[in-house]
Coordinates of C-alpha atoms and ligand atoms in Angstrom, one line a residue:
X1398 CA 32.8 75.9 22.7
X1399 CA 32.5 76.5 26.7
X1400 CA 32.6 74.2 29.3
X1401 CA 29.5 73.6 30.9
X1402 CA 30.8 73.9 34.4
X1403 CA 33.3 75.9 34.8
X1404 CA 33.1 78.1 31.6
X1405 CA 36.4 77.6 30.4
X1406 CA 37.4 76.1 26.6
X1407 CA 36.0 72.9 26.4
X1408 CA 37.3 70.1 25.2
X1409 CA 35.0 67.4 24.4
X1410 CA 31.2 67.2 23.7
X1411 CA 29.2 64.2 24.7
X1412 CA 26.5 64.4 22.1
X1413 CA 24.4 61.6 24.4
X1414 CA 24.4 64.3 27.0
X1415 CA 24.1 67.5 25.2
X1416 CA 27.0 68.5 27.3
X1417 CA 30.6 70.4 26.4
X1418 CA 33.4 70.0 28.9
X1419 CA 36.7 70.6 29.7
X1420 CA 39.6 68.0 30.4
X1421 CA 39.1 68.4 34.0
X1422 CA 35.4 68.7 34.9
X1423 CA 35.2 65.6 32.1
X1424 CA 37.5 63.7 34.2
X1425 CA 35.4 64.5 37.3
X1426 CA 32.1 63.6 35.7
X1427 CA 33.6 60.5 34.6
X1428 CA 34.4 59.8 38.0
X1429 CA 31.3 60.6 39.7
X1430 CA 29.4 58.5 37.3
X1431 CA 31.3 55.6 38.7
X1432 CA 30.6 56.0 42.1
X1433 CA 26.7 57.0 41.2
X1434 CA 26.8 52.9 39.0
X1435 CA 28.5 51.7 42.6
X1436 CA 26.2 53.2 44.5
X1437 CA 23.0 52.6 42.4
X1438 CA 23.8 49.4 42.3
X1439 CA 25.0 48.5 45.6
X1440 CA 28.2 47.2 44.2
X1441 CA 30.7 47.7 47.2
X1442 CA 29.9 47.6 51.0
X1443 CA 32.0 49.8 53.1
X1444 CA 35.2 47.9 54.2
X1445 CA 35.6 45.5 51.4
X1446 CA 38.2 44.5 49.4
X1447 CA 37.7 45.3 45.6
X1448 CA 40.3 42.8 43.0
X1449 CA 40.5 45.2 39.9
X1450 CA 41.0 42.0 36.8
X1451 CA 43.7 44.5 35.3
X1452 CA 44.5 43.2 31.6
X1453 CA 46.5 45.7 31.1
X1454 CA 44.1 47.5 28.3
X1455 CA 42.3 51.1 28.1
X1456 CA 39.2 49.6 30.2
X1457 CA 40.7 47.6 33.2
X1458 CA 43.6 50.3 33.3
X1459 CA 40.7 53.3 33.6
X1460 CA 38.9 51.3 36.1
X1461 CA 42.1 50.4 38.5
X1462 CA 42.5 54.0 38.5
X1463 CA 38.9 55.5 39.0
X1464 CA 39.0 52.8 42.1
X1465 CA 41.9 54.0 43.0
X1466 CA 40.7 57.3 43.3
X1467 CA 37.7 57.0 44.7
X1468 CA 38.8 54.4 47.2
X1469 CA 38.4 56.9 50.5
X1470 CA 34.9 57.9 49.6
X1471 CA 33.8 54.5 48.6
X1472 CA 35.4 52.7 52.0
X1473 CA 36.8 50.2 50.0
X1474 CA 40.4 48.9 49.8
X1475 CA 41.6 48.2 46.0
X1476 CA 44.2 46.0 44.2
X1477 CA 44.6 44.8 41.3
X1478 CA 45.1 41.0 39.4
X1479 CA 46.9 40.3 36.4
X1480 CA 46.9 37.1 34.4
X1481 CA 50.1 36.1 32.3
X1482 CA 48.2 33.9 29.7
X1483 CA 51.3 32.9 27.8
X1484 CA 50.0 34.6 24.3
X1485 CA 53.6 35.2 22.8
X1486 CA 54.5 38.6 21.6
X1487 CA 51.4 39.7 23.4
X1488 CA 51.6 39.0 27.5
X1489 CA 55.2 40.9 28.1
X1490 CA 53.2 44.0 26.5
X1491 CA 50.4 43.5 28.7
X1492 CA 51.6 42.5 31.8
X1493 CA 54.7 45.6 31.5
X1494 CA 52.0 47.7 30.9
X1495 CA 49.8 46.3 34.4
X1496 CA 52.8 46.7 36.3
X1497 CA 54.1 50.4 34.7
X1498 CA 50.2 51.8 35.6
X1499 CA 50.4 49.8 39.8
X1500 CA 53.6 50.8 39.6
X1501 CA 53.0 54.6 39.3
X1502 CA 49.4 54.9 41.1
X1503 CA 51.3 52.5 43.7
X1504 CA 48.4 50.1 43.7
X1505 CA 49.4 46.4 45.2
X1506 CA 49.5 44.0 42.2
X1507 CA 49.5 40.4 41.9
X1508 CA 50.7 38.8 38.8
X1509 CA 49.3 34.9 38.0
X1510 CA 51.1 33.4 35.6
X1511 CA 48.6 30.5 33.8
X1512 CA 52.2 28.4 32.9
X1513 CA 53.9 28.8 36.3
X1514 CA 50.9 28.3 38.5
X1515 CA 48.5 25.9 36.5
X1516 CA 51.1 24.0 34.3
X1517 CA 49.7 25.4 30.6
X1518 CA 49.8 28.7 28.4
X1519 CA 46.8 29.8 26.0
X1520 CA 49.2 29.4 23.0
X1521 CA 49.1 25.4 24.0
X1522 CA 45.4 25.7 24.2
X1523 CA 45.5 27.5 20.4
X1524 CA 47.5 24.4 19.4
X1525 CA 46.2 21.4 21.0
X1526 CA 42.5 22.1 22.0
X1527 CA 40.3 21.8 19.2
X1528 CA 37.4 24.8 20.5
X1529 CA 37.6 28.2 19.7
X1530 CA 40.9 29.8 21.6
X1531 CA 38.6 32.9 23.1
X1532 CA 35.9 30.8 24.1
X1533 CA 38.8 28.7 26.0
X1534 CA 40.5 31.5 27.0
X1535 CA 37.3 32.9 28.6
X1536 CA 37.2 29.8 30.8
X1537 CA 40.3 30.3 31.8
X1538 CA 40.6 34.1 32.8
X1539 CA 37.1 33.5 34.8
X1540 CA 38.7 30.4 36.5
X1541 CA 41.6 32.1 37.6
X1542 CA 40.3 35.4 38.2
X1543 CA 37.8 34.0 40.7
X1544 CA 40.1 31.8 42.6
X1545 CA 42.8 34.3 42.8
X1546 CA 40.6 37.0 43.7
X1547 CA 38.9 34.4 46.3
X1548 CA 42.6 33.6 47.7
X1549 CA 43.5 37.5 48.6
X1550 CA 40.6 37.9 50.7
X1551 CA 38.5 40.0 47.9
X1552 CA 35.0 40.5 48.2
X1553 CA 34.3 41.8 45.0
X1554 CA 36.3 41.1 41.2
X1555 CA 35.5 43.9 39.4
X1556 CA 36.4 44.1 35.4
X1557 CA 36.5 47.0 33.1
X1558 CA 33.1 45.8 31.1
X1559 CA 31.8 49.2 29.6
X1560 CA 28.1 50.0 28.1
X1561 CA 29.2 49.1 24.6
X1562 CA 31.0 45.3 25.6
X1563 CA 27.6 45.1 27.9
X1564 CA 25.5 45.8 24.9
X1565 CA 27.3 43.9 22.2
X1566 CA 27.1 40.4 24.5
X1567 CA 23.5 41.7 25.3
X1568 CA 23.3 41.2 21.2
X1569 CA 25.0 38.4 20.8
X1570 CA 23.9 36.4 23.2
X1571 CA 19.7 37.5 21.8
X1572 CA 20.9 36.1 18.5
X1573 CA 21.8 32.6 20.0
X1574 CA 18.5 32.6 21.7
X1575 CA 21.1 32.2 25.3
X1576 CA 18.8 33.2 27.8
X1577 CA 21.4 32.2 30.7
X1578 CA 24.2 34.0 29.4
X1579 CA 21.5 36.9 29.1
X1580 CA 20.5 36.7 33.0
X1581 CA 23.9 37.3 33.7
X1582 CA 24.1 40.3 31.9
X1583 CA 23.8 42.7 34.6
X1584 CA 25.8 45.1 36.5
X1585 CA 26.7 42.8 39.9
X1586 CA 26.6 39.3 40.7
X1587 CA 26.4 38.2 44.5
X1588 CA 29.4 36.6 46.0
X1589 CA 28.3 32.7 46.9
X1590 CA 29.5 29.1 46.2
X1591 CA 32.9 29.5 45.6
X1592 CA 32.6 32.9 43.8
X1593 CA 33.0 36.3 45.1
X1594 CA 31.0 38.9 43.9
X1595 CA 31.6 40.3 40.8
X1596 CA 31.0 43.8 39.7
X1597 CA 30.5 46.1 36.6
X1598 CA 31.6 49.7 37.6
X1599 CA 31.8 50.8 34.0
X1600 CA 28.5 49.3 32.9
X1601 CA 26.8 52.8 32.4
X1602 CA 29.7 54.5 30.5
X1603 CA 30.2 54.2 26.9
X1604 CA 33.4 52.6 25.3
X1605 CA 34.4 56.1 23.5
X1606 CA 34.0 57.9 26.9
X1607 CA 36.5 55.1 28.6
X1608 CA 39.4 55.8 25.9
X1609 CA 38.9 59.5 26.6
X1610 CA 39.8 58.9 30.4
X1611 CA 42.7 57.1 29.7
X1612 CA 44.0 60.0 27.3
X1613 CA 43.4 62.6 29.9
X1614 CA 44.5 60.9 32.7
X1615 CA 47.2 59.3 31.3
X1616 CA 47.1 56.2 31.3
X1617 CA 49.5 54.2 29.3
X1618 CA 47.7 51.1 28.4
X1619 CA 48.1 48.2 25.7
X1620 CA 47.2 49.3 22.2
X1621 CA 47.8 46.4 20.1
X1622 CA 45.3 43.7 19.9
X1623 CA 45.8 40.1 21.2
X1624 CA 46.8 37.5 18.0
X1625 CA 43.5 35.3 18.5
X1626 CA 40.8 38.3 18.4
X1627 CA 41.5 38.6 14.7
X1628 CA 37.6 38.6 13.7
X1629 CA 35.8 38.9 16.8
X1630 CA 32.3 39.3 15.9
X1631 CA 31.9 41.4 19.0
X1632 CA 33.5 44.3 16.8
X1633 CA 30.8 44.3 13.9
X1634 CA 27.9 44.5 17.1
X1635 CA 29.5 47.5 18.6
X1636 CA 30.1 48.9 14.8
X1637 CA 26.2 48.3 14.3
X1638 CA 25.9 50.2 17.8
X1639 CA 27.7 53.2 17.0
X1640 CA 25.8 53.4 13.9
X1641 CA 22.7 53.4 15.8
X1642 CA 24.4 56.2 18.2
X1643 CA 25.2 58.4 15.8
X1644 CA 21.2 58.2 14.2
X1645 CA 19.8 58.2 17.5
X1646 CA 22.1 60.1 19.9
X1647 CA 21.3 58.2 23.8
X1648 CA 20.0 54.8 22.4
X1649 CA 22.4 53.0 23.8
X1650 CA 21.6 54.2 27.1
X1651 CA 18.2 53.6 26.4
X1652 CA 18.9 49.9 25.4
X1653 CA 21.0 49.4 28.6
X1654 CA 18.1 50.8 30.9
X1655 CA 15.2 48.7 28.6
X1656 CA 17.5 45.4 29.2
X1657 CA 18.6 46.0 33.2
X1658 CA 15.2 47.2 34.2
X1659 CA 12.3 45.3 31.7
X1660 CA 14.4 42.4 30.7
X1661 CA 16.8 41.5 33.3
X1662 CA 13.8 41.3 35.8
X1663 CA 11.9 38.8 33.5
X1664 CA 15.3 36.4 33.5
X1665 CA 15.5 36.1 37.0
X1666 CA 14.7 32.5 37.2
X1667 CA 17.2 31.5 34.6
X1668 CA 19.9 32.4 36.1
X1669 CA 21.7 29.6 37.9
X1670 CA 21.9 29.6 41.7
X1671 CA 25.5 29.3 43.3
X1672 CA 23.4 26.6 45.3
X1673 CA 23.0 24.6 42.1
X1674 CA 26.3 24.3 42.0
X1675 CA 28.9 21.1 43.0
X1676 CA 32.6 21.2 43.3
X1677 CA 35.2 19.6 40.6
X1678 CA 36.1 16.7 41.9
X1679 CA 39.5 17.8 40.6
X1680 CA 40.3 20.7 41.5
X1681 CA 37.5 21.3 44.4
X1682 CA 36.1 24.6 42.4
X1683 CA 32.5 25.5 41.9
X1684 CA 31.5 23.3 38.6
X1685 CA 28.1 22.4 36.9
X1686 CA 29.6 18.8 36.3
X1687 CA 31.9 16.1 38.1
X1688 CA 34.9 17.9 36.3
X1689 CA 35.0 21.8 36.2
X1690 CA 35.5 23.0 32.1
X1691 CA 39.0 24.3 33.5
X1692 CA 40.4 21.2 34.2
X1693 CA 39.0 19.7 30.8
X1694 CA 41.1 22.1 29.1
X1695 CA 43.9 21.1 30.8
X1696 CA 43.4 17.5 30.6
X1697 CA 43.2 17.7 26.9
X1698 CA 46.0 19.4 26.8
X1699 CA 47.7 16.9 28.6
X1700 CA 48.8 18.6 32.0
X1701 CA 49.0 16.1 35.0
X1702 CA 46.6 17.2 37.3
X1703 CA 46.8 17.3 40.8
X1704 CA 44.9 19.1 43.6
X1705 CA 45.9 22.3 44.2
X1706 CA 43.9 22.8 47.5
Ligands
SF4_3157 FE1 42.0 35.4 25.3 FE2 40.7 35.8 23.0 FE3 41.0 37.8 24.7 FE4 43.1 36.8 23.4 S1 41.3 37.8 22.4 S2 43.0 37.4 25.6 S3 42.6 34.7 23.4 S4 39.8 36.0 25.0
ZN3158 ZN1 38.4 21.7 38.2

């Protein structure tokens, strides 16, 4: 099997592509597919700061360091953000492994720990909240992320979401009939009200692509699995999408571009405007009611809240 650009011994083929490659050109066309989804999607101006939400697995970690080296051509300045949730056994892993990869790319990082800085872990929300700890947690990683990310001067948050996490919540959220969570489905979100902008990079590259980056680049990233994903239904949609894959070779691909350029179009008016919005009357963050859902969670959990300004 021969590369396809530089005829040497390949080492992987991507079937979607009909294309052999070696470690090398693989890591370059990895690369350049990045910067084409930046690009195509007008993801970064020139100048701007770009927060890489680094949790410490195979998708942030690739990301930080595809940003990291594309950063000159791009124009962009890159760090990366780390939240300590307090999940014990499972936040040291994660947060050694954000600092090891910084660390070693020399990328500035920013650690936010949820206990030190907000008063609460997410192994007090597992205990005392009664709602689904990932659906909490969600809440809370978006909160921070954004007003962290706000608070260094980013422009953009960008997380590791690849084609197969775009495609499973594409799924997921068809078979709840949630046509907001569906609007915001796409690959960039403007910054506005409160929010930066936040951005996709990995949206056109598929999950088994991503781990193959992070193998031949490198990367040491976090292998074991968070305590509270234990059944995730997220993993039976991207099982049903591989399936389909391996039928249909480029389908998923094809369902990305249906969704982004037939679908998305059509939900444009149920999306909610950043103008829409108020501000907690707690916490002064962007919020759809008098209190944001962040500082529900940590009044039922019994933190004393206080402005943080
Ligand atoms: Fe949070 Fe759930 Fe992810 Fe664990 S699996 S980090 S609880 S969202
Ligand atoms: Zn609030």
């Amino acid at each position: 099997m021969k590369c396809r650009a530089c005829g040497g011994e390949a080492a992987v083929r991507l079937e979607y592509a009909n294309l052999q490659l070696c470690r090398e050109d693989f890591l370059r066309f990895f690369e350049r597919r990045v910067a084409r989804t930046i690009k195509r999607y007008r993801m970064l101006p020139r100048g701007a700061k770009v927060v890489v939400a680094l949790s410490g697995g195979k998708d942030s970690s690739a990301l930080l360091h595809v940003l990291w080296r594309l950063r000159s051509a791009l124009g962009v300045e890159v760090e990366a953000l780390t939240v300590d949730l307090g999940i014990g056994g499972y936040s040291e892993l994660y947060v050694g492994a954000a600092r090891a990869l910084c660390a070693r790319l020399g990328v500035p990082l920013r650690v936010v720990s949820l206990e030190s800085e907000y008063g609460f872990t997410v192994d007090d929300v597992a205990r005392r909240v009664r709602r689904a700890v990932c659906s909490a947690c969600g809440t809370i990683k978006r909160y921070v992320l954004n007003r962290e990310a706000r608070r260094a001067g980013g422009y953009a948050l960008a997380t590791g979401h690849n084609l197969d996490d775009t495609l499973a919540a594409v799924l997921q959220a068809y078979v709840r009939g949630d046509v907001g969570a569906l609007s915001k489905l796409g690959p960039a979100l403007p910054p506005g009200g409160g929010f930066v902008a936040r951005v996709k990079p990995l949206i056109e590259t598929p999950e088994g692509d991503v781990r193959l980056y992070a193998e031949y680049a490198g990367i040491e990233y976090v292998r074991v699995k968070c305590p509270y994903s234990r059944g995730a239904t997220s993993y039976t949609y991207k099982a049903a999408l591989d399936l389909l894959e391996r039928e249909h070779p480029g389908i998923k691909f094809q369902m990305l571009r249906s969704f982004l350029d037939r679908l998305q179009p059509a939900l444009a008016g149920a999306r909610p405007s950043a103008e829409q919005l108020d501000k907690c009357t707690v916490c002064g963050e962007p919020s759809r009611s008098p209190v944001c859902q962040f500082c529900r969670i940590r009044r039922q959990i019994g933190v004393r809240l206080r402005e943080h300004g």
